[in-house]
CSV table of C-alpha atoms in Angstrom, one decimal:
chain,number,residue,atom,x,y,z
A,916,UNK,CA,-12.7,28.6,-37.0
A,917,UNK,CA,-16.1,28.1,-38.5
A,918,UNK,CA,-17.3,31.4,-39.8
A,919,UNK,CA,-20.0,32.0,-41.3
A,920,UNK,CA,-21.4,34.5,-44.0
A,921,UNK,CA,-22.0,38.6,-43.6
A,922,UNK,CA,-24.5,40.3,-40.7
A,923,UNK,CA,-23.4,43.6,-42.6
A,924,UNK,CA,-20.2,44.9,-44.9
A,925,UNK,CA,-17.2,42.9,-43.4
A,926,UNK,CA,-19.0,41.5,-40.0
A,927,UNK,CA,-17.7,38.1,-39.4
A,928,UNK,CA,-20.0,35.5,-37.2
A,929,UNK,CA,-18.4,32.6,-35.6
A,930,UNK,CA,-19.1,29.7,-33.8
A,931,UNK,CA,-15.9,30.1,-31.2
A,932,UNK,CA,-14.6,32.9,-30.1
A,933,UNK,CA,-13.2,35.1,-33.0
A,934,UNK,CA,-9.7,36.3,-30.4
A,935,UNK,CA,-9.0,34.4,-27.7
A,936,UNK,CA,-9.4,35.9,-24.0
A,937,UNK,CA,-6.3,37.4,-22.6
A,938,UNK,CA,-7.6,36.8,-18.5
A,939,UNK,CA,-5.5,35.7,-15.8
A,940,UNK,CA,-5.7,35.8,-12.0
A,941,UNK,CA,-4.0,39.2,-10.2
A,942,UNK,CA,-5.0,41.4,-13.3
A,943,UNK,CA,-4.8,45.1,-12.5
A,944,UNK,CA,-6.8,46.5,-15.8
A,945,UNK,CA,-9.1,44.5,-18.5
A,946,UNK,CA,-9.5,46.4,-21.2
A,947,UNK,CA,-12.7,45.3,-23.2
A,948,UNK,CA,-13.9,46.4,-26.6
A,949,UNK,CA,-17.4,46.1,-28.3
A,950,UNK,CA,-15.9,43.4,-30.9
A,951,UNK,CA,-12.9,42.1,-32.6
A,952,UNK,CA,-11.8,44.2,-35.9
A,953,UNK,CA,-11.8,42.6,-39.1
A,954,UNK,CA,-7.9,43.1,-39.1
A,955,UNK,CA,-7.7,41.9,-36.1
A,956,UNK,CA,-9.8,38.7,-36.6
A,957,UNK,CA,-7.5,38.6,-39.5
A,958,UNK,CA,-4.4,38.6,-37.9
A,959,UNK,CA,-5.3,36.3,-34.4
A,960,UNK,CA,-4.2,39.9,-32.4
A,961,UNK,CA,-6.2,42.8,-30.8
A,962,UNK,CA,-5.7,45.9,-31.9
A,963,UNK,CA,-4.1,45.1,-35.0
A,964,UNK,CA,-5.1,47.7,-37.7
A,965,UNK,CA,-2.3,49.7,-38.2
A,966,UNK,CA,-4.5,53.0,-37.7
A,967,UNK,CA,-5.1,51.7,-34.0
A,968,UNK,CA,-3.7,53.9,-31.3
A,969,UNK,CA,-4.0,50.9,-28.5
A,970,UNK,CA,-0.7,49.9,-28.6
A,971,UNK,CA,1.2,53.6,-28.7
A,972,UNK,CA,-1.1,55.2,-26.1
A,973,UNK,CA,-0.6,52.0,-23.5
A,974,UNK,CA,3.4,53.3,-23.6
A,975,UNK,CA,2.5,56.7,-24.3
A,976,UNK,CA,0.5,56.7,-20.9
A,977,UNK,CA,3.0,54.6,-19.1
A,978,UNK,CA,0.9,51.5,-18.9
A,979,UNK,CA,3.5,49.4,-20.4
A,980,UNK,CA,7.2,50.1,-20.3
A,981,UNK,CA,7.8,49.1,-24.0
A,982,UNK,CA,5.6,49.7,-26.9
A,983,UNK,CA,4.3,46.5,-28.0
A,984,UNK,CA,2.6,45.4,-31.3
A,985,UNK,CA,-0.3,44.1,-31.4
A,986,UNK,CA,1.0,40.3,-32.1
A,987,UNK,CA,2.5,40.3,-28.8
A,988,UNK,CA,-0.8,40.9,-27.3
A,989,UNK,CA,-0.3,38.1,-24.6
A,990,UNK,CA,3.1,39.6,-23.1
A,991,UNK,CA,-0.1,42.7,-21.4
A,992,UNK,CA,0.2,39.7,-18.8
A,993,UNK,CA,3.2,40.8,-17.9
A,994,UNK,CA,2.0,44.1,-16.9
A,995,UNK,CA,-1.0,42.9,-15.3
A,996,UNK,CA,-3.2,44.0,-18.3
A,997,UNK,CA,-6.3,41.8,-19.6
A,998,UNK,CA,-8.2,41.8,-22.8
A,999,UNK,CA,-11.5,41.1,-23.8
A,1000,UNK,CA,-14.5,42.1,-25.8
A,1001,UNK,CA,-18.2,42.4,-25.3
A,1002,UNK,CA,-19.3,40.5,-28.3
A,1003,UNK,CA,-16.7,37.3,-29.0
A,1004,UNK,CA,-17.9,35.5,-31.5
A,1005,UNK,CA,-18.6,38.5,-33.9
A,1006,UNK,CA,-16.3,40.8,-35.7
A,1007,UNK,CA,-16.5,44.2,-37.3
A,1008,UNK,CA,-17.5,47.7,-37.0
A,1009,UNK,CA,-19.5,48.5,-34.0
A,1010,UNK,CA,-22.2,49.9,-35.7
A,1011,UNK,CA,-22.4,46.5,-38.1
A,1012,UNK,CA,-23.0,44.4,-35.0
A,1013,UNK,CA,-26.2,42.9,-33.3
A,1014,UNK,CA,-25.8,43.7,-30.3
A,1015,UNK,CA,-29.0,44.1,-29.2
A,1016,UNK,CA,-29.6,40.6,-29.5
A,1017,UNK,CA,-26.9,39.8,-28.1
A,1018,UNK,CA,-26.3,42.8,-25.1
A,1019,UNK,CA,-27.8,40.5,-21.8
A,1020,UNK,CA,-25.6,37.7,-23.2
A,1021,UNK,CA,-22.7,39.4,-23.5
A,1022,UNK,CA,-23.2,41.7,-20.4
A,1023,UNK,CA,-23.4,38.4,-18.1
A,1024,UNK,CA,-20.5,37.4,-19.7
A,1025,UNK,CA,-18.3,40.4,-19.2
A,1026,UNK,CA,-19.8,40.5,-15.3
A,1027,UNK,CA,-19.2,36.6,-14.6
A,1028,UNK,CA,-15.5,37.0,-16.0
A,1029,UNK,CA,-14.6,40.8,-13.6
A,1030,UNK,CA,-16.2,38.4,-10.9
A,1031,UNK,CA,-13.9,35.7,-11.6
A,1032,UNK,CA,-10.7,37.8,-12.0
A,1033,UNK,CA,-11.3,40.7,-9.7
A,1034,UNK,CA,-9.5,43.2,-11.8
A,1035,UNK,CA,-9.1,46.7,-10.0
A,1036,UNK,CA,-10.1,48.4,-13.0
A,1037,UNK,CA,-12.7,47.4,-15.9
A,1038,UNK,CA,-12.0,49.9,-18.9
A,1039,UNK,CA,-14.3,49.7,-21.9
A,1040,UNK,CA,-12.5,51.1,-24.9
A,1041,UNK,CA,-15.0,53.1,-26.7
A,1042,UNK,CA,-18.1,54.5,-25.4
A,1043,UNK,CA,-19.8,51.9,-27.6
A,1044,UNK,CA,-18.6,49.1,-25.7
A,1045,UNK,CA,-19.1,50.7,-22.4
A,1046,UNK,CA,-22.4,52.0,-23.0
A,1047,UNK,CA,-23.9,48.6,-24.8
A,1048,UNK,CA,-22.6,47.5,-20.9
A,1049,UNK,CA,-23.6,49.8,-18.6
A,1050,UNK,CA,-26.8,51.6,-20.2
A,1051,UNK,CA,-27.7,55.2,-20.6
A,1052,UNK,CA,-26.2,57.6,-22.3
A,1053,UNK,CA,-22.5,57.9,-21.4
A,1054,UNK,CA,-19.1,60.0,-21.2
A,1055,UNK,CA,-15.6,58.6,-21.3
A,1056,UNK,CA,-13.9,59.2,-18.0
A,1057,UNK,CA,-14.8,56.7,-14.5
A,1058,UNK,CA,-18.1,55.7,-14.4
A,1059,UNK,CA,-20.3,55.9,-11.3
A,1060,UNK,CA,-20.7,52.1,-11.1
A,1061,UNK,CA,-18.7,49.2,-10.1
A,1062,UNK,CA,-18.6,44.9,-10.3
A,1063,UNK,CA,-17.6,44.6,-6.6
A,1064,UNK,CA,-14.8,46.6,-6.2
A,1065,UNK,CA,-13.3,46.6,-9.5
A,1066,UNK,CA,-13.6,50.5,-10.9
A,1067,UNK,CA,-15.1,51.3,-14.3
A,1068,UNK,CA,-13.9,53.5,-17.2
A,1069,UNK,CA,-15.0,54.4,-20.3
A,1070,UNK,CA,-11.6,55.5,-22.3
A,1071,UNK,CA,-11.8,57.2,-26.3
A,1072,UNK,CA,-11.7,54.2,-29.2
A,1073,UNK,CA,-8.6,54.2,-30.5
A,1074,UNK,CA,-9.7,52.7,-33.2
A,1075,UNK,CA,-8.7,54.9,-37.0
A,1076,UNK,CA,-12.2,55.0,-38.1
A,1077,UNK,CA,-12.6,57.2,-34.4
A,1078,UNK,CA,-10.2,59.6,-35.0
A,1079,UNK,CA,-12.8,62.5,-34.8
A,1080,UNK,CA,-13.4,61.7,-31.1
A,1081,UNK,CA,-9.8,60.8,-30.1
A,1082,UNK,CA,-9.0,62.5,-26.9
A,1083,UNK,CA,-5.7,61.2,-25.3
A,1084,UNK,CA,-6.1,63.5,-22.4
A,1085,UNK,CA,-8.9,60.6,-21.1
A,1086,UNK,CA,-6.2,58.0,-21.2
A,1087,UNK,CA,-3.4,59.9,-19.4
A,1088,UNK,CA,-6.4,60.3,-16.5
A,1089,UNK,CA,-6.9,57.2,-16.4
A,1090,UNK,CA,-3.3,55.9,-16.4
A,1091,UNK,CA,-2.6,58.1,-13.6
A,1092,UNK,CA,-5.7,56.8,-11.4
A,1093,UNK,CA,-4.2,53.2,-11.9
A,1094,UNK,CA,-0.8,54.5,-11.2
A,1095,UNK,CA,-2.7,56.2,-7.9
A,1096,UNK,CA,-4.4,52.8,-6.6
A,1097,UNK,CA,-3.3,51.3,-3.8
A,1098,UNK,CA,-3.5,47.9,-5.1
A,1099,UNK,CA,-0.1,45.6,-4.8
């Protein structure tokens, strides 16, 4: 992977995508971040800093059956869960990234692949990522919006450096309105 030198602190530019997409037809859920982590763009994995909550409150909420870790990221598959992020060739703190240069970019991109896969639900998760997306100021829960009929949530970062704004409550909602969908 060519990357090259510092936007800010530990952001990390690069001329492919820094994690690999984790799309596939029949998806139920993508879950889409602002950016890689620099642990995770370490380690190949989403969600790989071992303050993130992504992998406990997935089981926790009953969105997977098993808790993973966060180098078994492909078997979400299995559960009909995607991954992705709004910026791919970046990674780092949300507030180290340029995403204003890069938000139409990166919103087309995000649109084009919901199009493609026709997920039921689209769940951005931080309000970061979902409000770089969507525009406006903006609330975790579902979001008035929609890309055709795939429903849009904004869920708490579960990121360590969020912990002050960690509300697990928001996930269990949402895992019951995906448990709730009619969807086969």
């Amino acid at each position: 992977m060519d990357r090259a030198h510092r936007l800010g602190k530990s952001v990390i530019r690069s001329a492919v995508d820094v994690l690999e997409e984790l799309l596939a037809p029949r998806l139920k859920i993508i879950f889409c971040g602002t950016a890689a982590g620099t642990a995770s763009a370490k380690a190949q994995s989403y969600y790989a800093h071992h303050q993130n909550k992504f992998w406990k409150i997935l089981f926790e909420t009953g969105l997977t059956p098993v808790k993973l870790e966060s180098r078994q990221f492909r078997d979400l598959t299995n559960f009909r869960i995607g991954l992705t992020d709004l910026l791919k060739h970046h990674a780092g703190m949300d507030h180290e990234l340029p995403l204003r240069q890069m938000r139409d970019a990166a919103r087309t991109r995000l649109r084009l692949s919901v199009e493609k896969y026709q997920p039921e639900f689209l769940a951005f998760t931080s309000i970061k990522a979902g409000t770089e997306f969507l525009g406006g100021t903006r609330q975790c829960g579902e979001q008035i919006e929609k890309i055709a009929d795939t429903k849009i949530w904004i869920v708490p970062s579960t990121s360590g450096a969020a912990n002050g704004h960690w509300k697990p409550a928001v996930w269990h909602q949402f895992a019951d309105a995906v448990r709730e969908s009619q969807t086969v």
